[in-house]
PDB file of C-alpha atoms in Angstrom:
ATOM      1  CA  ALA A   3     -15.612   1.508   7.113  1.00  0.00           C
ATOM      2  CA  GLN A   4     -12.716   1.900   8.516  1.00  0.00           C
ATOM      3  CA  THR A   5     -10.897   4.792   8.289  1.00  0.00           C
ATOM      4  CA  VAL A   6      -7.131   6.133   9.151  1.00  0.00           C
ATOM      5  CA  THR A   7      -6.399   9.731   8.854  1.00  0.00           C
ATOM      6  CA  GLN A   8      -2.925  10.831   8.697  1.00  0.00           C
ATOM      7  CA  SER A   9      -3.634  14.568   9.885  1.00  0.00           C
ATOM      8  CA  GLN A  10       0.247  15.990   8.495  1.00  0.00           C
ATOM      9  CA  PRO A  11       0.347  16.870   4.704  1.00  0.00           C
ATOM     10  CA  GLU A  12       3.797  17.562   5.514  1.00  0.00           C
ATOM     11  CA  MET A  13       6.374  17.575   7.251  1.00  0.00           C
ATOM     12  CA  SER A  14      10.387  18.619   7.419  1.00  0.00           C
ATOM     13  CA  VAL A  15      13.332  18.361   9.993  1.00  0.00           C
ATOM     14  CA  GLN A  16      16.575  19.024  10.327  1.00  0.00           C
ATOM     15  CA  GLU A  17      19.027  15.850   9.645  1.00  0.00           C
ATOM     16  CA  ALA A  18      19.439  13.871  13.354  1.00  0.00           C
ATOM     17  CA  GLU A  19      16.596  15.063  14.608  1.00  0.00           C
ATOM     18  CA  THR A  20      14.132  12.817  15.677  1.00  0.00           C
ATOM     19  CA  VAL A  21      10.647  12.786  14.155  1.00  0.00           C
ATOM     20  CA  THR A  22       7.058  11.890  14.772  1.00  0.00           C
ATOM     21  CA  LEU A  23       3.932  11.122  12.322  1.00  0.00           C
ATOM     22  CA  SER A  24       0.637  10.737  14.022  1.00  0.00           C
ATOM     23  CA  CYS A  25      -2.398   8.462  12.611  1.00  0.00           C
ATOM     24  CA  THR A  26      -5.183   7.744  14.011  1.00  0.00           C
ATOM     25  CA  TYR A  27      -7.914   4.579  13.014  1.00  0.00           C
ATOM     26  CA  ASP A  28     -11.408   4.290  13.609  1.00  0.00           C
ATOM     27  CA  THR A  29     -12.796   0.147  13.675  1.00  0.00           C
ATOM     28  CA  SER A  30     -15.234  -1.914  15.682  1.00  0.00           C
ATOM     29  CA  GLU A  31     -12.721  -5.034  15.443  1.00  0.00           C
ATOM     30  CA  ASN A  32     -10.740  -6.417  18.468  1.00  0.00           C
ATOM     31  CA  ASN A  33      -8.305  -7.841  16.826  1.00  0.00           C
ATOM     32  CA  TYR A  34      -6.418  -5.599  13.850  1.00  0.00           C
ATOM     33  CA  TYR A  35      -3.173  -5.101  12.500  1.00  0.00           C
ATOM     34  CA  LEU A  36      -1.492  -2.096  11.887  1.00  0.00           C
ATOM     35  CA  PHE A  37       1.083  -0.363   8.839  1.00  0.00           C
ATOM     36  CA  TRP A  38       2.889   1.913   8.483  1.00  0.00           C
ATOM     37  CA  TYR A  39       4.603   1.523   5.027  1.00  0.00           C
ATOM     38  CA  LYS A  40       7.390   4.422   2.747  1.00  0.00           C
ATOM     39  CA  GLN A  41       7.721   5.527  -0.835  1.00  0.00           C
ATOM     40  CA  PRO A  42      10.384   7.691  -1.634  1.00  0.00           C
ATOM     41  CA  PRO A  43      10.376   9.322  -3.842  1.00  0.00           C
ATOM     42  CA  SER A  44       9.917   7.262  -7.830  1.00  0.00           C
ATOM     43  CA  ARG A  45      10.925   3.798  -5.944  1.00  0.00           C
ATOM     44  CA  GLN A  46       8.832   1.431  -4.677  1.00  0.00           C
ATOM     45  CA  MET A  47       6.851   1.346  -1.939  1.00  0.00           C
ATOM     46  CA  ILE A  48       7.769  -0.746   1.160  1.00  0.00           C
ATOM     47  CA  LEU A  49       7.030  -1.598   4.635  1.00  0.00           C
ATOM     48  CA  VAL A  50       8.433  -0.329   7.886  1.00  0.00           C
ATOM     49  CA  ILE A  51       6.866  -1.478  10.363  1.00  0.00           C
ATOM     50  CA  ARG A  52       4.201  -3.466  11.589  1.00  0.00           C
ATOM     51  CA  GLN A  53       1.965  -3.580  15.010  1.00  0.00           C
ATOM     52  CA  GLU A  54      -0.367  -6.824  16.056  1.00  0.00           C
ATOM     53  CA  ALA A  55      -3.120  -4.892  17.861  1.00  0.00           C
ATOM     54  CA  TYR A  56      -2.880  -7.409  21.018  1.00  0.00           C
ATOM     55  CA  LYS A  57       0.460  -7.381  21.351  1.00  0.00           C
ATOM     56  CA  GLN A  58       0.721  -4.465  23.915  1.00  0.00           C
ATOM     57  CA  GLN A  59       4.554  -4.319  23.526  1.00  0.00           C
ATOM     58  CA  ASN A  60       5.160  -0.941  21.325  1.00  0.00           C
ATOM     59  CA  ALA A  61       7.094  -2.474  17.592  1.00  0.00           C
ATOM     60  CA  THR A  62      10.700  -1.402  16.883  1.00  0.00           C
ATOM     61  CA  GLU A  63      12.821  -1.607  13.937  1.00  0.00           C
ATOM     62  CA  ASN A  64      15.910   0.183  13.762  1.00  0.00           C
ATOM     63  CA  ARG A  65      15.043   3.323  14.420  1.00  0.00           C
ATOM     64  CA  PHE A  66      11.678   3.513  13.012  1.00  0.00           C
ATOM     65  CA  SER A  67       9.193   2.543  16.660  1.00  0.00           C
ATOM     66  CA  VAL A  68       5.251   2.970  17.132  1.00  0.00           C
ATOM     67  CA  ASN A  69       3.670   4.546  19.995  1.00  0.00           C
ATOM     68  CA  PHE A  70       0.815   1.939  20.011  1.00  0.00           C
ATOM     69  CA  GLN A  71      -2.559   3.087  21.815  1.00  0.00           C
ATOM     70  CA  LYS A  72      -5.089   1.265  21.518  1.00  0.00           C
ATOM     71  CA  ALA A  73      -8.068   3.233  23.421  1.00  0.00           C
ATOM     72  CA  ALA A  74      -7.684   5.626  21.738  1.00  0.00           C
ATOM     73  CA  LYS A  75      -6.623   4.147  18.457  1.00  0.00           C
ATOM     74  CA  SER A  76      -3.451   5.987  17.883  1.00  0.00           C
ATOM     75  CA  PHE A  77      -0.541   4.721  15.737  1.00  0.00           C
ATOM     76  CA  SER A  78       2.209   7.167  15.439  1.00  0.00           C
ATOM     77  CA  LEU A  79       5.928   6.414  14.301  1.00  0.00           C
ATOM     78  CA  LYS A  80       8.799   7.767  15.603  1.00  0.00           C
ATOM     79  CA  ILE A  81      12.118   8.379  13.411  1.00  0.00           C
ATOM     80  CA  SER A  82      14.484   8.863  15.360  1.00  0.00           C
ATOM     81  CA  ASP A  83      18.792  10.084  13.864  1.00  0.00           C
ATOM     82  CA  SER A  84      16.479  10.856  10.381  1.00  0.00           C
ATOM     83  CA  GLN A  85      18.855  10.426   7.570  1.00  0.00           C
ATOM     84  CA  LEU A  86      18.346  12.187   4.142  1.00  0.00           C
ATOM     85  CA  GLY A  87      17.485   8.590   2.962  1.00  0.00           C
ATOM     86  CA  ASP A  88      14.555   8.729   4.964  1.00  0.00           C
ATOM     87  CA  THR A  89      12.436  11.388   2.856  1.00  0.00           C
ATOM     88  CA  ALA A  90       9.846  10.266   2.035  1.00  0.00           C
ATOM     89  CA  MET A  91       5.956   9.678   1.560  1.00  0.00           C
ATOM     90  CA  TYR A  92       4.211   7.694   4.212  1.00  0.00           C
ATOM     91  CA  PHE A  93       1.457   6.141   4.891  1.00  0.00           C
ATOM     92  CA  CYS A  94       0.108   4.200   7.710  1.00  0.00           C
ATOM     93  CA  ALA A  95      -2.373   1.394   7.033  1.00  0.00           C
ATOM     94  CA  SER A  96      -5.130  -1.081   8.855  1.00  0.00           C
ATOM     95  CA  MET A  97      -5.801  -4.127   8.281  1.00  0.00           C
ATOM     96  CA  ASP A  98      -9.450  -3.967   8.239  1.00  0.00           C
ATOM     97  CA  SER A  99     -12.004  -7.606   8.835  1.00  0.00           C
ATOM     98  CA  ASN A 100     -11.942  -8.690   5.388  1.00  0.00           C
ATOM     99  CA  TYR A 101      -8.424  -8.217   5.028  1.00  0.00           C
ATOM    100  CA  GLN A 102      -8.007  -6.400   3.352  1.00  0.00           C
ATOM    101  CA  LEU A 103      -5.655  -2.467   3.787  1.00  0.00           C
ATOM    102  CA  ILE A 104      -7.205   1.107   4.200  1.00  0.00           C
ATOM    103  CA  TRP A 105      -4.881   3.060   3.596  1.00  0.00           C
ATOM    104  CA  GLY A 106      -4.384   7.065   5.424  1.00  0.00           C
ATOM    105  CA  ALA A 107      -3.785   9.935   2.380  1.00  0.00           C
ATOM    106  CA  GLY A 108      -0.045   9.729   3.813  1.00  0.00           C
ATOM    107  CA  THR A 109       2.358  12.405   5.202  1.00  0.00           C
ATOM    108  CA  LYS A 110       5.001  13.875   3.045  1.00  0.00           C
ATOM    109  CA  LEU A 111       8.305  13.810   5.068  1.00  0.00           C
ATOM    110  CA  ILE A 112      11.438  16.187   3.787  1.00  0.00           C
ATOM    111  CA  ILE A 113      14.340  15.265   5.879  1.00  0.00           C
ATOM    112  CA  LYS A 114      16.444  17.954   5.370  1.00  0.00           C
ATOM    113  CA  PRO A 115      20.999  17.984   5.798  1.00  0.00           C
TER     114      PRO A 115
ATOM    115  CA  ASP B1072      14.526 -10.479  -2.759  1.00  0.00           C
ATOM    116  CA  VAL B1073      10.708  -9.963  -3.964  1.00  0.00           C
ATOM    117  CA  LYS B1074      10.678  -8.679  -7.290  1.00  0.00           C
ATOM    118  CA  VAL B1075       7.702  -7.188  -8.303  1.00  0.00           C
ATOM    119  CA  THR B1076       7.202  -5.510 -12.198  1.00  0.00           C
ATOM    120  CA  GLN B1077       4.841  -3.600 -13.763  1.00  0.00           C
ATOM    121  CA  SER B1078       4.656  -3.616 -17.503  1.00  0.00           C
ATOM    122  CA  SER B1079       5.073   0.548 -17.897  1.00  0.00           C
ATOM    123  CA  ARG B1080       6.019   3.546 -15.745  1.00  0.00           C
ATOM    124  CA  TYR B1081       5.361   5.925 -17.482  1.00  0.00           C
ATOM    125  CA  LEU B1082       1.469   5.590 -19.723  1.00  0.00           C
ATOM    126  CA  VAL B1083      -0.284   7.979 -22.221  1.00  0.00           C
ATOM    127  CA  LYS B1084      -3.761   6.855 -23.460  1.00  0.00           C
ATOM    128  CA  ARG B1085      -6.619   8.752 -25.489  1.00  0.00           C
ATOM    129  CA  THR B1086      -9.736   8.860 -24.040  1.00  0.00           C
ATOM    130  CA  GLY B1087     -12.179   5.782 -25.016  1.00  0.00           C
ATOM    131  CA  GLU B1088      -8.396   3.161 -25.411  1.00  0.00           C
ATOM    132  CA  LYS B1089      -8.558  -0.537 -23.742  1.00  0.00           C
ATOM    133  CA  VAL B1090      -4.979  -0.068 -21.655  1.00  0.00           C
ATOM    134  CA  PHE B1091      -3.355  -3.103 -19.884  1.00  0.00           C
ATOM    135  CA  LEU B1092      -1.375  -2.504 -17.036  1.00  0.00           C
ATOM    136  CA  GLU B1093       0.173  -5.533 -16.501  1.00  0.00           C
ATOM    137  CA  CYS B1094       2.067  -7.404 -13.140  1.00  0.00           C
ATOM    138  CA  VAL B1095       4.706  -9.441 -12.328  1.00  0.00           C
ATOM    139  CA  GLN B1096       5.772 -11.209  -9.142  1.00  0.00           C
ATOM    140  CA  ASP B1097       8.649 -13.545  -8.856  1.00  0.00           C
ATOM    141  CA  MET B1098       7.988 -15.317  -5.662  1.00  0.00           C
ATOM    142  CA  ASP B1099       5.049 -17.140  -5.913  1.00  0.00           C
ATOM    143  CA  HIS B1100       2.395 -15.578  -3.835  1.00  0.00           C
ATOM    144  CA  GLU B1101      -0.964 -16.305  -3.597  1.00  0.00           C
ATOM    145  CA  ASN B1102      -2.679 -13.282  -3.515  1.00  0.00           C
ATOM    146  CA  MET B1103      -1.810  -9.913  -5.555  1.00  0.00           C
ATOM    147  CA  PHE B1104      -3.568  -6.250  -5.448  1.00  0.00           C
ATOM    148  CA  TRP B1105      -4.173  -3.727  -7.303  1.00  0.00           C
ATOM    149  CA  TYR B1106      -4.708   0.320  -6.285  1.00  0.00           C
ATOM    150  CA  ARG B1107      -5.040   3.009  -7.658  1.00  0.00           C
ATOM    151  CA  GLN B1108      -2.579   6.367  -5.396  1.00  0.00           C
ATOM    152  CA  ASP B1109      -3.810  10.060  -6.141  1.00  0.00           C
ATOM    153  CA  PRO B1110      -2.355  12.487  -3.889  1.00  0.00           C
ATOM    154  CA  GLY B1111      -4.269  13.778  -0.942  1.00  0.00           C
ATOM    155  CA  LEU B1112      -6.570   9.850  -1.251  1.00  0.00           C
ATOM    156  CA  GLY B1113      -3.997   7.175  -0.061  1.00  0.00           C
ATOM    157  CA  LEU B1114      -4.196   4.634  -2.137  1.00  0.00           C
ATOM    158  CA  ARG B1115      -7.289   2.508  -3.174  1.00  0.00           C
ATOM    159  CA  LEU B1116      -7.796  -0.909  -3.874  1.00  0.00           C
ATOM    160  CA  ILE B1117      -9.120  -1.343  -7.527  1.00  0.00           C
ATOM    161  CA  TYR B1118      -9.060  -5.384  -7.272  1.00  0.00           C
ATOM    162  CA  PHE B1119      -7.749  -7.948  -5.556  1.00  0.00           C
ATOM    163  CA  SER B1120      -6.958 -12.090  -5.963  1.00  0.00           C
ATOM    164  CA  TYR B1121      -6.546 -15.189  -3.651  1.00  0.00           C
ATOM    165  CA  ASP B1122      -5.446 -17.721  -6.051  1.00  0.00           C
ATOM    166  CA  VAL B1123      -5.488 -18.617 -10.317  1.00  0.00           C
ATOM    167  CA  LYS B1124      -8.177 -17.485 -11.530  1.00  0.00           C
ATOM    168  CA  MET B1125     -10.114 -15.916  -8.757  1.00  0.00           C
ATOM    169  CA  LYS B1126     -11.107 -12.349  -8.342  1.00  0.00           C
ATOM    170  CA  GLU B1127     -12.615 -10.068  -5.683  1.00  0.00           C
ATOM    171  CA  LYS B1128     -13.611  -6.267  -6.014  1.00  0.00           C
ATOM    172  CA  GLY B1129     -12.452  -3.463  -3.525  1.00  0.00           C
ATOM    173  CA  ASP B1130     -12.975  -0.886  -3.140  1.00  0.00           C
ATOM    174  CA  ILE B1131     -13.889   1.127  -6.013  1.00  0.00           C
ATOM    175  CA  PRO B1132     -13.951  -1.661  -8.841  1.00  0.00           C
ATOM    176  CA  GLU B1133     -15.902   0.766 -11.343  1.00  0.00           C
ATOM    177  CA  GLY B1134     -14.841   1.378 -14.718  1.00  0.00           C
ATOM    178  CA  TYR B1135     -11.523  -2.139 -13.773  1.00  0.00           C
ATOM    179  CA  SER B1136     -12.023  -5.213 -14.762  1.00  0.00           C
ATOM    180  CA  VAL B1137      -8.709  -8.060 -14.228  1.00  0.00           C
ATOM    181  CA  SER B1138      -7.247 -11.293 -15.190  1.00  0.00           C
ATOM    182  CA  ARG B1139      -5.244 -14.174 -13.704  1.00  0.00           C
ATOM    183  CA  GLU B1140      -4.524 -16.116 -16.047  1.00  0.00           C
ATOM    184  CA  LYS B1141      -1.359 -17.589 -13.818  1.00  0.00           C
ATOM    185  CA  LYS B1142      -0.156 -17.205 -10.212  1.00  0.00           C
ATOM    186  CA  GLU B1143       2.899 -14.947 -11.272  1.00  0.00           C
ATOM    187  CA  ARG B1144       0.384 -12.292 -13.491  1.00  0.00           C
ATOM    188  CA  PHE B1145      -2.166  -9.818 -13.136  1.00  0.00           C
ATOM    189  CA  SER B1146      -3.283  -7.936 -14.846  1.00  0.00           C
ATOM    190  CA  LEU B1147      -5.729  -4.700 -14.628  1.00  0.00           C
ATOM    191  CA  ILE B1148      -7.676  -3.705 -18.236  1.00  0.00           C
ATOM    192  CA  LEU B1149      -9.458  -0.163 -18.709  1.00  0.00           C
ATOM    193  CA  GLU B1150     -11.871  -1.045 -20.705  1.00  0.00           C
ATOM    194  CA  SER B1151     -12.269   2.034 -22.646  1.00  0.00           C
ATOM    195  CA  ALA B1152      -9.946   4.916 -20.145  1.00  0.00           C
ATOM    196  CA  SER B1153     -11.519   8.039 -18.998  1.00  0.00           C
ATOM    197  CA  THR B1154      -9.786  10.595 -18.123  1.00  0.00           C
ATOM    198  CA  ASN B1155     -11.153  10.653 -14.761  1.00  0.00           C
ATOM    199  CA  GLN B1156      -8.453   7.000 -14.313  1.00  0.00           C
ATOM    200  CA  THR B1157      -5.293   9.529 -14.599  1.00  0.00           C
ATOM    201  CA  SER B1158      -3.695   8.030 -11.633  1.00  0.00           C
ATOM    202  CA  MET B1159      -1.242   6.118 -10.093  1.00  0.00           C
ATOM    203  CA  TYR B1160      -0.992   2.253 -10.370  1.00  0.00           C
ATOM    204  CA  LEU B1161       0.634   0.143  -8.206  1.00  0.00           C
ATOM    205  CA  CYS B1162       0.349  -3.169  -7.734  1.00  0.00           C
ATOM    206  CA  ALA B1163       1.066  -5.748  -4.593  1.00  0.00           C
ATOM    207  CA  SER B1164       2.140  -9.117  -3.938  1.00  0.00           C
ATOM    208  CA  SER B1165       1.927 -11.207  -0.270  1.00  0.00           C
ATOM    209  CA  LEU B1166       2.331 -14.452   0.948  1.00  0.00           C
ATOM    210  CA  TYR B1167      -0.813 -16.123   2.098  1.00  0.00           C
ATOM    211  CA  MET B1168      -1.183 -17.539   5.112  1.00  0.00           C
ATOM    212  CA  THR B1169      -2.918 -20.666   5.321  1.00  0.00           C
ATOM    213  CA  GLY B1170      -5.122 -20.549   8.095  1.00  0.00           C
ATOM    214  CA  GLY B1171      -4.776 -17.580   8.773  1.00  0.00           C
ATOM    215  CA  PRO B1172      -5.237 -13.623   7.815  1.00  0.00           C
ATOM    216  CA  PRO B1173      -3.354 -12.663   5.575  1.00  0.00           C
ATOM    217  CA  THR B1174      -1.234  -9.946   7.735  1.00  0.00           C
ATOM    218  CA  ASP B1175       1.435 -10.462   5.638  1.00  0.00           C
ATOM    219  CA  THR B1176       3.971  -8.094   3.917  1.00  0.00           C
ATOM    220  CA  GLN B1177       2.501  -6.666   0.543  1.00  0.00           C
ATOM    221  CA  TYR B1178       5.625  -6.114  -1.994  1.00  0.00           C
ATOM    222  CA  PHE B1179       4.882  -3.188  -4.444  1.00  0.00           C
ATOM    223  CA  GLY B1180       5.539  -2.667  -7.773  1.00  0.00           C
ATOM    224  CA  PRO B1181       7.195   0.994  -8.868  1.00  0.00           C
ATOM    225  CA  GLY B1182       4.391   1.799 -10.560  1.00  0.00           C
ATOM    226  CA  THR B1183       2.519   3.270 -13.714  1.00  0.00           C
ATOM    227  CA  ARG B1184       2.129   6.639 -14.306  1.00  0.00           C
ATOM    228  CA  LEU B1185      -1.401   6.624 -16.953  1.00  0.00           C
ATOM    229  CA  THR B1186      -2.601   9.651 -18.033  1.00  0.00           C
ATOM    230  CA  VAL B1187      -5.416   9.636 -20.314  1.00  0.00           C
ATOM    231  CA  LEU B1188      -6.059  12.256 -22.654  1.00  0.00           C
TER     232      LEU B1188
END
């Protein structure tokens, strides 16, 4: 079965700093999809960024970018110029061969003023 | 904007009660999902549906059932609630891509925090 591991249960950084959240996954698929979702306190889960494994270029969405290393099965999320509104739980997920999302345990990110 | 709503934000039930959690989406999405979220475990898929009256088991279906009579509505049913079903329940929907994998974004509801006493 596929697994997704987020090794950092909690992180905190100062506002405006850059922070990287780590994620590793295990899959036997050749083509697959990876996602980062964000769940702010008491608010709905939303998609931050996604990566298709066959694309070598790392996905970027404004201040959010990923470092996708296929051979190492690593999919880290970098948040540049962090803002107070980035405080949230961040979940990494991969899509398995049945097109279901396999989720990591989450990283609680706190941005300090 | 896609909107996914859930019938209750907070719910307290007693052991043995039958519990209904309802989810409605307004974007004509084909796919709908029920997850359970517990600290340290991430999200775990309970059931999902790719079409009306269609349902598939996820990773932890035991103790749960679902109903999808209309495209926009997906209900989760706890036939006889137990204390180990105390959790946050999240509903999500996504657009089905004909002929391709359903890799489209999943849109989530606000969640229902269920406590079973």
